[in-house]
Short mmCIF file of C-alpha atoms (C1' of nucleotides) in Angstrom, two decimals:
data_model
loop_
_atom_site.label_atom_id
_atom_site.label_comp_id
_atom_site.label_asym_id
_atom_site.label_seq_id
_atom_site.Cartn_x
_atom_site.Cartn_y
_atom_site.Cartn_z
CA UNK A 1 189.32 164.79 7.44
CA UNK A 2 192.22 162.31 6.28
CA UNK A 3 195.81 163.24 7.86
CA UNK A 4 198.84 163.34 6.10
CA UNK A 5 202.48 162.63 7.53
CA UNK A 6 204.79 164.98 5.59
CA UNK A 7 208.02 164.07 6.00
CA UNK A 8 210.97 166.75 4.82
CA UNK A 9 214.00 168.58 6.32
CA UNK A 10 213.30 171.65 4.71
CA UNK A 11 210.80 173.94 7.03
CA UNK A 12 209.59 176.22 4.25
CA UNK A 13 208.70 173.59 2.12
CA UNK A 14 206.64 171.41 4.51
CA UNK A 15 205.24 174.47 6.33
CA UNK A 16 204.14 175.35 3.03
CA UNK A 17 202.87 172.19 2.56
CA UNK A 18 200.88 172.20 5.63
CA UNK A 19 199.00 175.02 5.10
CA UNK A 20 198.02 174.27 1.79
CA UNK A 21 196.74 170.77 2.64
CA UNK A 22 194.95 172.20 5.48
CA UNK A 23 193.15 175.02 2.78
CA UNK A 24 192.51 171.53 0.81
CA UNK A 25 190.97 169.98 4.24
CA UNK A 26 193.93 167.53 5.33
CA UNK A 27 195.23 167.67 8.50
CA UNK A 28 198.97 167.17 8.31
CA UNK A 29 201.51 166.06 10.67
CA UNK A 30 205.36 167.13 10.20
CA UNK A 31 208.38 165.14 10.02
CA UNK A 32 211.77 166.17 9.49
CA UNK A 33 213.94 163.22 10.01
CA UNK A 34 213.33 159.61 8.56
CA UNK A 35 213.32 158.06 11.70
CA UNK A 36 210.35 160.55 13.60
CA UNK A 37 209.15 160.01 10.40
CA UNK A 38 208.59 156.11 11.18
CA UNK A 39 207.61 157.13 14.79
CA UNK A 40 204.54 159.52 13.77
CA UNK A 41 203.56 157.21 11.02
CA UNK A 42 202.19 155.39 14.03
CA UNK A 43 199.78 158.05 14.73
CA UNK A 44 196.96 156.96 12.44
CA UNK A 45 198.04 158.53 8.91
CA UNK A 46 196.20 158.43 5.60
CA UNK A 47 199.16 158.98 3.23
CA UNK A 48 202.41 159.98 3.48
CA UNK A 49 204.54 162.33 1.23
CA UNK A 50 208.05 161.43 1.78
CA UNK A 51 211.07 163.20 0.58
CA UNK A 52 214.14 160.81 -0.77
CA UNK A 53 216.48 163.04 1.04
CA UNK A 54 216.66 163.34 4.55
CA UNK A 55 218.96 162.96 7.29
CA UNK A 56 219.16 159.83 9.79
CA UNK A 57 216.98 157.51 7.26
CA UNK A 58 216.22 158.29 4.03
CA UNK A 59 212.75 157.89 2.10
CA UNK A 60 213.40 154.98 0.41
CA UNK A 61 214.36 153.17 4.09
CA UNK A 62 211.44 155.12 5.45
CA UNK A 63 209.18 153.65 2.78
CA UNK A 64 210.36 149.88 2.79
CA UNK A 65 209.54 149.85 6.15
CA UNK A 66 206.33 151.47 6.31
CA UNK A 67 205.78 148.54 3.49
CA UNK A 68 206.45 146.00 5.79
CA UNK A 69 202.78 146.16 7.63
CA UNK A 70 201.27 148.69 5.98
CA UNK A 71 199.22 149.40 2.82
CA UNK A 72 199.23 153.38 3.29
CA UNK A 73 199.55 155.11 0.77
CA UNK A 74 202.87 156.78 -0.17
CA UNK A 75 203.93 159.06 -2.38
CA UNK A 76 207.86 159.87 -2.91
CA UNK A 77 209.03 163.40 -3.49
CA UNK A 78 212.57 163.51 -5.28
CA UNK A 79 214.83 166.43 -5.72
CA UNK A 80 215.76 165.17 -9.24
CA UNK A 81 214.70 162.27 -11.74
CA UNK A 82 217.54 160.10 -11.56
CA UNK A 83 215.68 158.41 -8.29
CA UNK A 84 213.17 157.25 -10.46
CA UNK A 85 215.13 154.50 -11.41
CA UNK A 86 215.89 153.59 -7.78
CA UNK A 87 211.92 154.16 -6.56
CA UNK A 88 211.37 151.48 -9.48
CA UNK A 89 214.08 149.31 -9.54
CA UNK A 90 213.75 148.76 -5.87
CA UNK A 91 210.39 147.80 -5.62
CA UNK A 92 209.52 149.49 -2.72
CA UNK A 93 206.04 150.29 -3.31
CA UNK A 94 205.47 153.72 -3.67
CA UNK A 95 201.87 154.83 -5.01
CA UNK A 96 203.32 157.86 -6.67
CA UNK A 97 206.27 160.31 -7.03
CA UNK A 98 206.74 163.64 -7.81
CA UNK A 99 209.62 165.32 -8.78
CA UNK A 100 211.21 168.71 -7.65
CA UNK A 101 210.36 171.76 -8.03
CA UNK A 102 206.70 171.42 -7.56
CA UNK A 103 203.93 173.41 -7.10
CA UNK A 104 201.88 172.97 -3.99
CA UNK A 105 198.76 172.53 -6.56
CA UNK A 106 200.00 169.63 -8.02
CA UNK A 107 200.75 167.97 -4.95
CA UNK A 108 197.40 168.55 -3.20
CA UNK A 109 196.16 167.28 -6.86
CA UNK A 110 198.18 163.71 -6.88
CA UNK A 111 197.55 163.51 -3.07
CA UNK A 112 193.59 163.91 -3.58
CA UNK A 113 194.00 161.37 -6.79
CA UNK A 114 195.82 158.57 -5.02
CA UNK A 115 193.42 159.08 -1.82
CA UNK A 116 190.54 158.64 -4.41
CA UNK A 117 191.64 155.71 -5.81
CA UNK A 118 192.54 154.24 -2.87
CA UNK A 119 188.86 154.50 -1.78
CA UNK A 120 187.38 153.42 -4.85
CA UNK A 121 189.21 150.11 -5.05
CA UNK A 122 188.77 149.35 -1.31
CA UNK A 123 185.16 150.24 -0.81
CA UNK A 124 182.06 150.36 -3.07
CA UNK A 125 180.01 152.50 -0.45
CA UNK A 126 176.83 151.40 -1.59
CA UNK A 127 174.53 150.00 1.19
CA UNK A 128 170.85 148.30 0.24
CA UNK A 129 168.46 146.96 3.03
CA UNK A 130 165.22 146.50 2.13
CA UNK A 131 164.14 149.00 0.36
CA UNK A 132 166.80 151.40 1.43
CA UNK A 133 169.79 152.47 -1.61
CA UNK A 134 172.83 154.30 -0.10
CA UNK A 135 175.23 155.27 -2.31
CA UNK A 136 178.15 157.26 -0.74
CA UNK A 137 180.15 157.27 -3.65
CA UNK A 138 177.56 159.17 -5.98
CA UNK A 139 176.09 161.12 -2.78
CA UNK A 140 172.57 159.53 -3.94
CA UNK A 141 169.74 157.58 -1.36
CA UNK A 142 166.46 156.24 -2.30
CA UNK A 143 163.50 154.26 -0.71
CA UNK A 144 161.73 152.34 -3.00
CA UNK A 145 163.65 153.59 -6.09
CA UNK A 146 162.46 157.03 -5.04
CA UNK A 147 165.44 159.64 -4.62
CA UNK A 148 165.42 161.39 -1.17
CA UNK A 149 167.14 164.68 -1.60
CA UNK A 150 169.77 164.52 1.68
CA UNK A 151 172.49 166.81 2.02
CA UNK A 152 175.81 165.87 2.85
CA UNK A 153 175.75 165.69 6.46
CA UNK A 154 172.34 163.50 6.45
CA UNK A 155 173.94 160.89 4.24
CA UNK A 156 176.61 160.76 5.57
CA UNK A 157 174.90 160.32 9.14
CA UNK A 158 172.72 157.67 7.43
CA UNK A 159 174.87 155.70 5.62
CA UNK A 160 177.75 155.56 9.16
CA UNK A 161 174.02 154.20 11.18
CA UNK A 162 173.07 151.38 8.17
CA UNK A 163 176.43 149.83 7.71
CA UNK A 164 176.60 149.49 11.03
CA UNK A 165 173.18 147.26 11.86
CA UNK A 166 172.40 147.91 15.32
CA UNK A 167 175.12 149.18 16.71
CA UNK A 168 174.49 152.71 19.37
CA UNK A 169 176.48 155.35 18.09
CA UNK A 170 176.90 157.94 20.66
CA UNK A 171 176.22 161.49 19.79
CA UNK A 172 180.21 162.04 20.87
CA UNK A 173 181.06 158.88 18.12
CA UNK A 174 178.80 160.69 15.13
CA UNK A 175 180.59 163.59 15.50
CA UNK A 176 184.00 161.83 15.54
CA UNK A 177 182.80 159.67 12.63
CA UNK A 178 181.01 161.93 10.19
CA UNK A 179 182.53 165.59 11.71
CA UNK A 180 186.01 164.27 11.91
CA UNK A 181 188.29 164.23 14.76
CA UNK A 182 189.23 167.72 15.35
CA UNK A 183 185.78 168.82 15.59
CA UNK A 184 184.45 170.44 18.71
CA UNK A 185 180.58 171.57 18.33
CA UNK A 186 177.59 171.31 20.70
CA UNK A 187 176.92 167.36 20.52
CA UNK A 188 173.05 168.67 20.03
CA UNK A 189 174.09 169.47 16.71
CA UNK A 190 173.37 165.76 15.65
CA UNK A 191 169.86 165.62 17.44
CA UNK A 192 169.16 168.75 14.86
CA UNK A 193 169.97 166.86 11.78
CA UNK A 194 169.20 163.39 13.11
CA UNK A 195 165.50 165.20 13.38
CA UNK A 196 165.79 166.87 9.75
CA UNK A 197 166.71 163.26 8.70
CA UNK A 198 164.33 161.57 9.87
CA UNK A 199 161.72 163.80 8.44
CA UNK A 200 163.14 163.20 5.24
CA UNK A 201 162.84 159.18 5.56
CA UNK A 202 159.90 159.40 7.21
CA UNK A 203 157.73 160.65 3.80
CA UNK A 204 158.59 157.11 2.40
CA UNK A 205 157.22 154.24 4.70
CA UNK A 206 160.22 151.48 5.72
CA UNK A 207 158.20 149.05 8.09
CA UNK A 208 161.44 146.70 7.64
CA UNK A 209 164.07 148.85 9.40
CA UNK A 210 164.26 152.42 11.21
CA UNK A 211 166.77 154.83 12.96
CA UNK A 212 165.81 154.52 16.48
CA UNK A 213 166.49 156.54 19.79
CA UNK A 214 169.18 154.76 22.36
CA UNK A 215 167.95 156.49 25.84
CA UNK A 216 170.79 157.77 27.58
CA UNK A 217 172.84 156.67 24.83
CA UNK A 218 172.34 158.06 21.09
CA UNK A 219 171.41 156.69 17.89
CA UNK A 220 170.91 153.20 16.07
CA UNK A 221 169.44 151.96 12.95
CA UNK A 222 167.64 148.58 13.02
CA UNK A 223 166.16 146.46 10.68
CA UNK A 224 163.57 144.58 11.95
CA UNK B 1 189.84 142.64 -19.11
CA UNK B 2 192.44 144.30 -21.32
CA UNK B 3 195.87 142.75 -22.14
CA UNK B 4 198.71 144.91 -21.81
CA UNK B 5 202.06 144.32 -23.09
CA UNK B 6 204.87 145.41 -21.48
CA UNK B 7 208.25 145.80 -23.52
CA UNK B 8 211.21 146.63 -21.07
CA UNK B 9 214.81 145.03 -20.54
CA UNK B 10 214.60 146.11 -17.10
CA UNK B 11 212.48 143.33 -14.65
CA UNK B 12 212.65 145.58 -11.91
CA UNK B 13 210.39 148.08 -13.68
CA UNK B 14 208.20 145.56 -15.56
CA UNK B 15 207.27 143.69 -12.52
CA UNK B 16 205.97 146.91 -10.81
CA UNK B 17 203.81 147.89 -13.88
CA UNK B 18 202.81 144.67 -14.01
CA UNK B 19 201.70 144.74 -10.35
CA UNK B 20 200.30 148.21 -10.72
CA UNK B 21 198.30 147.17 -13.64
CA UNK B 22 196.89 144.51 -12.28
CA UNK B 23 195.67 146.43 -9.24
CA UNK B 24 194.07 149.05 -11.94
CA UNK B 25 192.44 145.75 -13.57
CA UNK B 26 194.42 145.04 -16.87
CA UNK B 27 196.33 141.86 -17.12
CA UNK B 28 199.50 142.38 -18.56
CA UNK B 29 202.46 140.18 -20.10
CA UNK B 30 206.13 140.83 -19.85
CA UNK B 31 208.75 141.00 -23.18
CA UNK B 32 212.44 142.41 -22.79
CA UNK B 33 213.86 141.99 -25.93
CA UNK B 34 212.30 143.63 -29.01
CA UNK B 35 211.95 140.38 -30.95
CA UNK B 36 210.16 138.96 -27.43
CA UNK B 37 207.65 141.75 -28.08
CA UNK B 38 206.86 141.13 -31.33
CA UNK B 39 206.33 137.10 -30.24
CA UNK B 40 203.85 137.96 -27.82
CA UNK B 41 202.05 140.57 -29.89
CA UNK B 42 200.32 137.32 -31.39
CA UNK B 43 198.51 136.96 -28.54
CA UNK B 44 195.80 139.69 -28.64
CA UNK B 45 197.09 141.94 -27.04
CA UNK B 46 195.11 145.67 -26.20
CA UNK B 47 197.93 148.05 -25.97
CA UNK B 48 201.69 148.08 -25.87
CA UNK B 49 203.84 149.85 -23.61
CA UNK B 50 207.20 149.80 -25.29
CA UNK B 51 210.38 150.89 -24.35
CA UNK B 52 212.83 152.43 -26.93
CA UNK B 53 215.84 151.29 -25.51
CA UNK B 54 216.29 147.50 -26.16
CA UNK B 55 218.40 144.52 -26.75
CA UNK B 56 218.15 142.82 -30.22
CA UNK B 57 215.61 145.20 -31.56
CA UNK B 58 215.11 148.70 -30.52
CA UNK B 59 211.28 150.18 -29.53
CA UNK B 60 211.07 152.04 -32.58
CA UNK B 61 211.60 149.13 -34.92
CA UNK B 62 209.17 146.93 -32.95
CA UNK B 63 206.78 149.89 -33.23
CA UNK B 64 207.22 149.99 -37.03
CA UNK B 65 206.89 146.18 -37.68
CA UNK B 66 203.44 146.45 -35.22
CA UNK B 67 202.17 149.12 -37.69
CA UNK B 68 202.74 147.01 -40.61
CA UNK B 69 199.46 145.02 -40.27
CA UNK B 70 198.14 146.20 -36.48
CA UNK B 71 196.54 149.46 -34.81
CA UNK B 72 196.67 148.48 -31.68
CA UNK B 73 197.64 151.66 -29.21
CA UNK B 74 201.43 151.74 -28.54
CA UNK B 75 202.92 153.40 -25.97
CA UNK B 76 206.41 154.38 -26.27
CA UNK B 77 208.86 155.02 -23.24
CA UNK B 78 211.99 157.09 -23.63
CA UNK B 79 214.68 157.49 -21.18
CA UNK B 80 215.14 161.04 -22.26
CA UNK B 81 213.42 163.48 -24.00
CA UNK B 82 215.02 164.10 -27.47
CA UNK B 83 213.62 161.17 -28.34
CA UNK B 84 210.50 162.90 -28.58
CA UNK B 85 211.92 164.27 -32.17
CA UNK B 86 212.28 160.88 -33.43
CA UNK B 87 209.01 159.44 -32.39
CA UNK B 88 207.06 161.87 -33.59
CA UNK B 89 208.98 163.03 -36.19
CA UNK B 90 209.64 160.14 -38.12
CA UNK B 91 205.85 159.10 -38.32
CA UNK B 92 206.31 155.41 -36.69
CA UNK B 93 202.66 155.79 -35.54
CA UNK B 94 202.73 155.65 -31.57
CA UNK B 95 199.92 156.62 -29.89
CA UNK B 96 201.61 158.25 -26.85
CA UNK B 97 204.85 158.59 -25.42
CA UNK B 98 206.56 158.79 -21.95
CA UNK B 99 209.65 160.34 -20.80
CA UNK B 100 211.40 158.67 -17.93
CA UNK B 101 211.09 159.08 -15.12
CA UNK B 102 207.45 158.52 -14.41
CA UNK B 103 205.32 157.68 -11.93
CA UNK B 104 203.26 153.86 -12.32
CA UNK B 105 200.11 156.24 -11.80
CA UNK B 106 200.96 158.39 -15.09
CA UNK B 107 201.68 155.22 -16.99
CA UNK B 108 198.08 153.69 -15.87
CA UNK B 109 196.87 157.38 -16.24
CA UNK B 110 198.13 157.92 -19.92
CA UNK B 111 197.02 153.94 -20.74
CA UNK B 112 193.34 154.23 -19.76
CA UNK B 113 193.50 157.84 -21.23
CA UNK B 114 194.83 156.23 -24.67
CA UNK B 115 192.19 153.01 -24.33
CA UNK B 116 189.95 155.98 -23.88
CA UNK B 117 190.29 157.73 -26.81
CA UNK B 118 190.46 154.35 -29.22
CA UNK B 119 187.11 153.85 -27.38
CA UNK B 120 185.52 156.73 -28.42
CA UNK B 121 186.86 156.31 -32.12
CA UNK B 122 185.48 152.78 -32.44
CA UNK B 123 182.61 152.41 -30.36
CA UNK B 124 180.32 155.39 -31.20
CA UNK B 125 179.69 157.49 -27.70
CA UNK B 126 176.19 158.64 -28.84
CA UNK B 127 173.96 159.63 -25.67
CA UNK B 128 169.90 159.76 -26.51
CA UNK B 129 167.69 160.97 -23.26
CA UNK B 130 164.53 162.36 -24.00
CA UNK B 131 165.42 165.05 -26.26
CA UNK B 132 168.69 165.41 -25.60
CA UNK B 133 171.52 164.28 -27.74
CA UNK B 134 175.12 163.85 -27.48
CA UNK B 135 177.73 162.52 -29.58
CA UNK B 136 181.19 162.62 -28.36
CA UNK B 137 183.05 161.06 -31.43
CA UNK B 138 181.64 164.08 -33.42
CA UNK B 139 181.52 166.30 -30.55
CA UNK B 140 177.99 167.70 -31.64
CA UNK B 141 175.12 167.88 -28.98
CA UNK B 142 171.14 168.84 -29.61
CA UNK B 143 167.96 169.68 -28.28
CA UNK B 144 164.95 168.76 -30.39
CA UNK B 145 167.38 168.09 -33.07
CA UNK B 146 168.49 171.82 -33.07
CA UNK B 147 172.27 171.70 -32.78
CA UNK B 148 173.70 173.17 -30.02
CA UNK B 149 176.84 175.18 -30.33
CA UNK B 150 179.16 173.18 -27.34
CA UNK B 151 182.58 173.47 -27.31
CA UNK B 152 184.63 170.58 -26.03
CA UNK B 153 184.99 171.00 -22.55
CA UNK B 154 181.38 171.64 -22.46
CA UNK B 155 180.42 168.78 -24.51
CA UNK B 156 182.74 166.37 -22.58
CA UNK B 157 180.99 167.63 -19.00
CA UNK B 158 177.96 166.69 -20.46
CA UNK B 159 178.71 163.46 -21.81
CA UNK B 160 180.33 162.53 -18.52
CA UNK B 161 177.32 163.54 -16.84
CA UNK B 162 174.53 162.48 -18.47
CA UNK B 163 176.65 159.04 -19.14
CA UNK B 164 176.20 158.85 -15.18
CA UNK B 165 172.28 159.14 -14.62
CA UNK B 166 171.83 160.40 -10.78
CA UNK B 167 175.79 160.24 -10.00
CA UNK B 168 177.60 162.75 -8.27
CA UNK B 169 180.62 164.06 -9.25
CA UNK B 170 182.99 165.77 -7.22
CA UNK B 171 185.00 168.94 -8.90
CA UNK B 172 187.98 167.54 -8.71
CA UNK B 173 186.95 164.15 -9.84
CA UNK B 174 185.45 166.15 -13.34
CA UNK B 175 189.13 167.43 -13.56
CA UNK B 176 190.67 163.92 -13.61
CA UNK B 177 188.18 162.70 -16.35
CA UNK B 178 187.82 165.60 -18.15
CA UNK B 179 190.72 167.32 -17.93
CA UNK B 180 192.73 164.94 -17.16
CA UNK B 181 195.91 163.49 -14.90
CA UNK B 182 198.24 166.33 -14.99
CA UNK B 183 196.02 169.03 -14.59
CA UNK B 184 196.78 171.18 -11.85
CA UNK B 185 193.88 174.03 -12.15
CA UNK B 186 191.28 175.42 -9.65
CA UNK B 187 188.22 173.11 -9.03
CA UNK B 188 186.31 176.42 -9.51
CA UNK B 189 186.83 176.28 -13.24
CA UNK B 190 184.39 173.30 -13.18
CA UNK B 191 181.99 175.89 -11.80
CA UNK B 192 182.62 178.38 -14.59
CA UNK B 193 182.25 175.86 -17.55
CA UNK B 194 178.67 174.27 -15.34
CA UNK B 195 177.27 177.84 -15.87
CA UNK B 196 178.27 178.04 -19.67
CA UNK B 197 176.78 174.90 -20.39
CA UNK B 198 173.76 175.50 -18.40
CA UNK B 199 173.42 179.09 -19.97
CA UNK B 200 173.05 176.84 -23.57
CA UNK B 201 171.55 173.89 -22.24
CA UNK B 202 168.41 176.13 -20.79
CA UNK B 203 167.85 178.33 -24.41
CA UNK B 204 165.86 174.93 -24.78
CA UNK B 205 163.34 173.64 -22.93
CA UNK B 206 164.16 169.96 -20.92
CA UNK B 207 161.52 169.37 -18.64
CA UNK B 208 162.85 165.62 -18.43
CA UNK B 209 166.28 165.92 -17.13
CA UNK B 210 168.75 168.20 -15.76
CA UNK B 211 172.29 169.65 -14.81
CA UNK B 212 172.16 169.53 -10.93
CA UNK B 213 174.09 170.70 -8.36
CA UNK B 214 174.90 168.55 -5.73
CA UNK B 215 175.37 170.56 -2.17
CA UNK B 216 178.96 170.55 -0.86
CA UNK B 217 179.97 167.69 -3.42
CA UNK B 218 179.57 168.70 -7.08
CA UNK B 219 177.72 168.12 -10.07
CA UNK B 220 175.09 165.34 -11.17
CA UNK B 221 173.16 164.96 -14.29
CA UNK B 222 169.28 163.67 -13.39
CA UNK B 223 166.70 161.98 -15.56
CA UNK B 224 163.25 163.25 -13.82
"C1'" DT C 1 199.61 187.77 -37.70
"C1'" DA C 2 195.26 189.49 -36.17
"C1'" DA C 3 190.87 188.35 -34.75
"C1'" DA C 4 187.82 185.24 -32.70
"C1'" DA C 5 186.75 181.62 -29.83
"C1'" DT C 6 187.61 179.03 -25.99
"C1'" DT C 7 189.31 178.40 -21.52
"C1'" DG C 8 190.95 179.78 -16.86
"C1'" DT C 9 190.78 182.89 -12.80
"C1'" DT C 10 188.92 185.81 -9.52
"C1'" DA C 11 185.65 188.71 -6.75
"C1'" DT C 12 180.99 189.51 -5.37
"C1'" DG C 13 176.62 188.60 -3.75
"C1'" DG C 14 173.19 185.37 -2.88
"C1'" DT C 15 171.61 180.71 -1.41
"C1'" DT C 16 171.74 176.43 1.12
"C1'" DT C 17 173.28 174.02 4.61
"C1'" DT C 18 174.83 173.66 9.11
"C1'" DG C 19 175.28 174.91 14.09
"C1'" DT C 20 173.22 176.65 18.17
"C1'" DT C 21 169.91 177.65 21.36
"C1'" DA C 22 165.64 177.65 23.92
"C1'" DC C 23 161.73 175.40 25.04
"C1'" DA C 24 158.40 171.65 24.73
"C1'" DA C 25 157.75 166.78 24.90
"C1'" DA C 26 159.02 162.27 26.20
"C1'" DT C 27 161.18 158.97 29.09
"C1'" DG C 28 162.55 156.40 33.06
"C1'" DA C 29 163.40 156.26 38.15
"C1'" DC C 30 161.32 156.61 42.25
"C1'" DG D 1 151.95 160.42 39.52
"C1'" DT D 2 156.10 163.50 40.18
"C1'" DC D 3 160.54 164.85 39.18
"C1'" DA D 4 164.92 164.92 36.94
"C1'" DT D 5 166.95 163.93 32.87
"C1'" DT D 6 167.13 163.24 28.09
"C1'" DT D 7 165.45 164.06 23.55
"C1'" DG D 8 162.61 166.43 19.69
"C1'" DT D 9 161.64 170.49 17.41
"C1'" DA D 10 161.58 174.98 15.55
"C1'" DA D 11 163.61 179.28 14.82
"C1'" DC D 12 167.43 181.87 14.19
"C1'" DA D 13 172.45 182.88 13.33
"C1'" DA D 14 176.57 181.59 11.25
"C1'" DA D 15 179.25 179.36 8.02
"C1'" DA D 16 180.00 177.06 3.90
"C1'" DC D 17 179.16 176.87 -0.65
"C1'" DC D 18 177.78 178.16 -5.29
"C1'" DA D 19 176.36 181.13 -9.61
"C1'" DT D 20 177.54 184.62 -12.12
"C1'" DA D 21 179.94 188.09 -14.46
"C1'" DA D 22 183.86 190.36 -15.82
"C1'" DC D 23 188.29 189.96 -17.15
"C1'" DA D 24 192.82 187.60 -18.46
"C1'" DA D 25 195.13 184.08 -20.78
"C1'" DT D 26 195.40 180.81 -24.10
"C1'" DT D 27 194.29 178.43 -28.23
"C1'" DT D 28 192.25 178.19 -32.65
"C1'" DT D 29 190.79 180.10 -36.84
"C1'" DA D 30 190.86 183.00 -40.70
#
DNA sequence: TAAAATTGTTATGGTTTTGTTACAAATGAC
DNA sequence: GTCATTTGTAACAAAACCATAACAATTTTA
């Protein structure tokens, strides 16, 4: 579940914000000053929507130095279009912007467009060893060119255990990985689908790898 | 690779396209004077983002003089919108046109949406699985050679799909490529327009292939 | 301009996936 | 080999998700 840092002094408009990125599945953290603005950025944030106007430090100071050692993307909100001139002109590396007034659809829809793009030029999510295909991306797996019909949870499970050769997840890890953070089920739940997984791969013979059982541990998948 | 040129007196903003181009995979060049542009037009060049407002020769001469012998897609920028009149009104022949401000995502947005669309003029889209045919450019699609009556949302899901053997596509994904940048709709009109086209799609038999729906991700077109 | 076609939205009910639990089986320590 | 602990499995309950239909809005056509 990505996180967003929303940074604007007016309450209404982030709280309305909030809960419509949180109908959309983002978590969101508010800021209403530039400066706690720089101080929750620190908290592990997937984008950032930052308002031009704010008191302390504005956006465009907010967003230089979030530039300075980050790559996060940002988009800039601006009460009117003049900015843009100033969001260009200074080169301080905004993703996006979006003008006021907007609706909260549009937002959620440039948010989820930048966050998309983002992941499509950073990672291909495609995975082959041996004769094992994982493509994240296009939700598709295959042994042997043969399509195994996961759902969402399975590849997802699958695809954290391959690109990660040998490496012990812990049940606890899986959950934070593929659940997300804020999620707080039985830690059994992943023995249920690591089972209905594994009777999925298991119709297909893979004598090169599996996804074996750490004792005491959790999970792994090796290739032999 | 396609070459972009970029026609604007003001660095600041050229030098961010550029950059933002190049990160969306187009290599660009930089004029910002009219009579620069037309220079560098020599050099085979894919499409041409031009500004209206510029020393020595103004965008809409430089889009004129392009027309005389060239149909390469322009792209005009305005600084406001009553230029909108003039550009379409007086039949210079751009392609598209921008209103400042914008965002370096709409640019890139409207530019692959314009390469797009000379794409589909030139280069016939024709689709032939099994018995299924699709042909964007004419928007007409058939079974067995009987002609089925899409319209063009329905045709373009198709073509999207079955262009993508076995990939998933998200809902909202559909909406950027089929709908488009700036369209700020429900994801559950996807779903709506899925069951129309299946609802024509299955009047025919198609043993060989299918619409699918992908659990908890979205749609996929599969060749059995 | 009116009618028809297309497109967008919403509510409902049904389906698939996911989460949980209880119990059996396996494992490792002793 | 026995026991305590961990894991596998199956069945059920809950939640998430989707298909459909009916209707509203918009666009196109006549």
């Amino acid at each position: 579940m990505p996180k967003l840092l929303i940074a604007d002094d007016n309450l209404q408009i982030t709280n309305i914000l909030k809960d419509y990125a949180l109908k959309e599945g983002f978590e969101s953290v508010v800021a209403s000053t530039g400066t706690q603005a720089l101080e929750l950025f620190k908290t592990d944030i997937d984008l950032v929507l930052l308002d031009v106007m704010m008191p302390e430090l504005d956006g465009f100071s907010v967003c230089k130095e979030i530039r300075k050692h980050s790559t996060t993307p940002i988009i800039m909100v601006t009460a009117r279009g003049e900015d843009y001139e100033r969001i260009m002109g200074l080169d301080i590396g905004a993703d996006d912007y979006i003008v006021k007034p907007f609706s909260p659809a549009e937002v959620m829809a440039r948010v989820k467009a930048v966050l998309r793009r983002i992941d499509v030029q950073s990672n291909s999510h495609i995975i082959d060893i041996d004769n094992l295909h994982v493509d994240l991306t296009a939700f598709k797996a295959s042994i042997n060119h043969e399509e195994l019909h996961l759902t969402k949870k399975e590849i997802e499970l699958l695809y954290t255990l391959a690109a990660n050769n040998k490496q012990a997840f812990s049940r606890d890890n899986l959950l934070d990985q593929v659940w997300g953070y804020s999620y707080f089920g039985d830690s059994r739940t992943v023995d249920a689908h690591m089972t209905r997984l594994r009777a999925k791969l298991d119709k297909y013979d893979h004598p090169k790898w599996d996804v074996k059982t750490v004792w005491g541990v959790g999970y792994k998948f090796e290739v032999l």
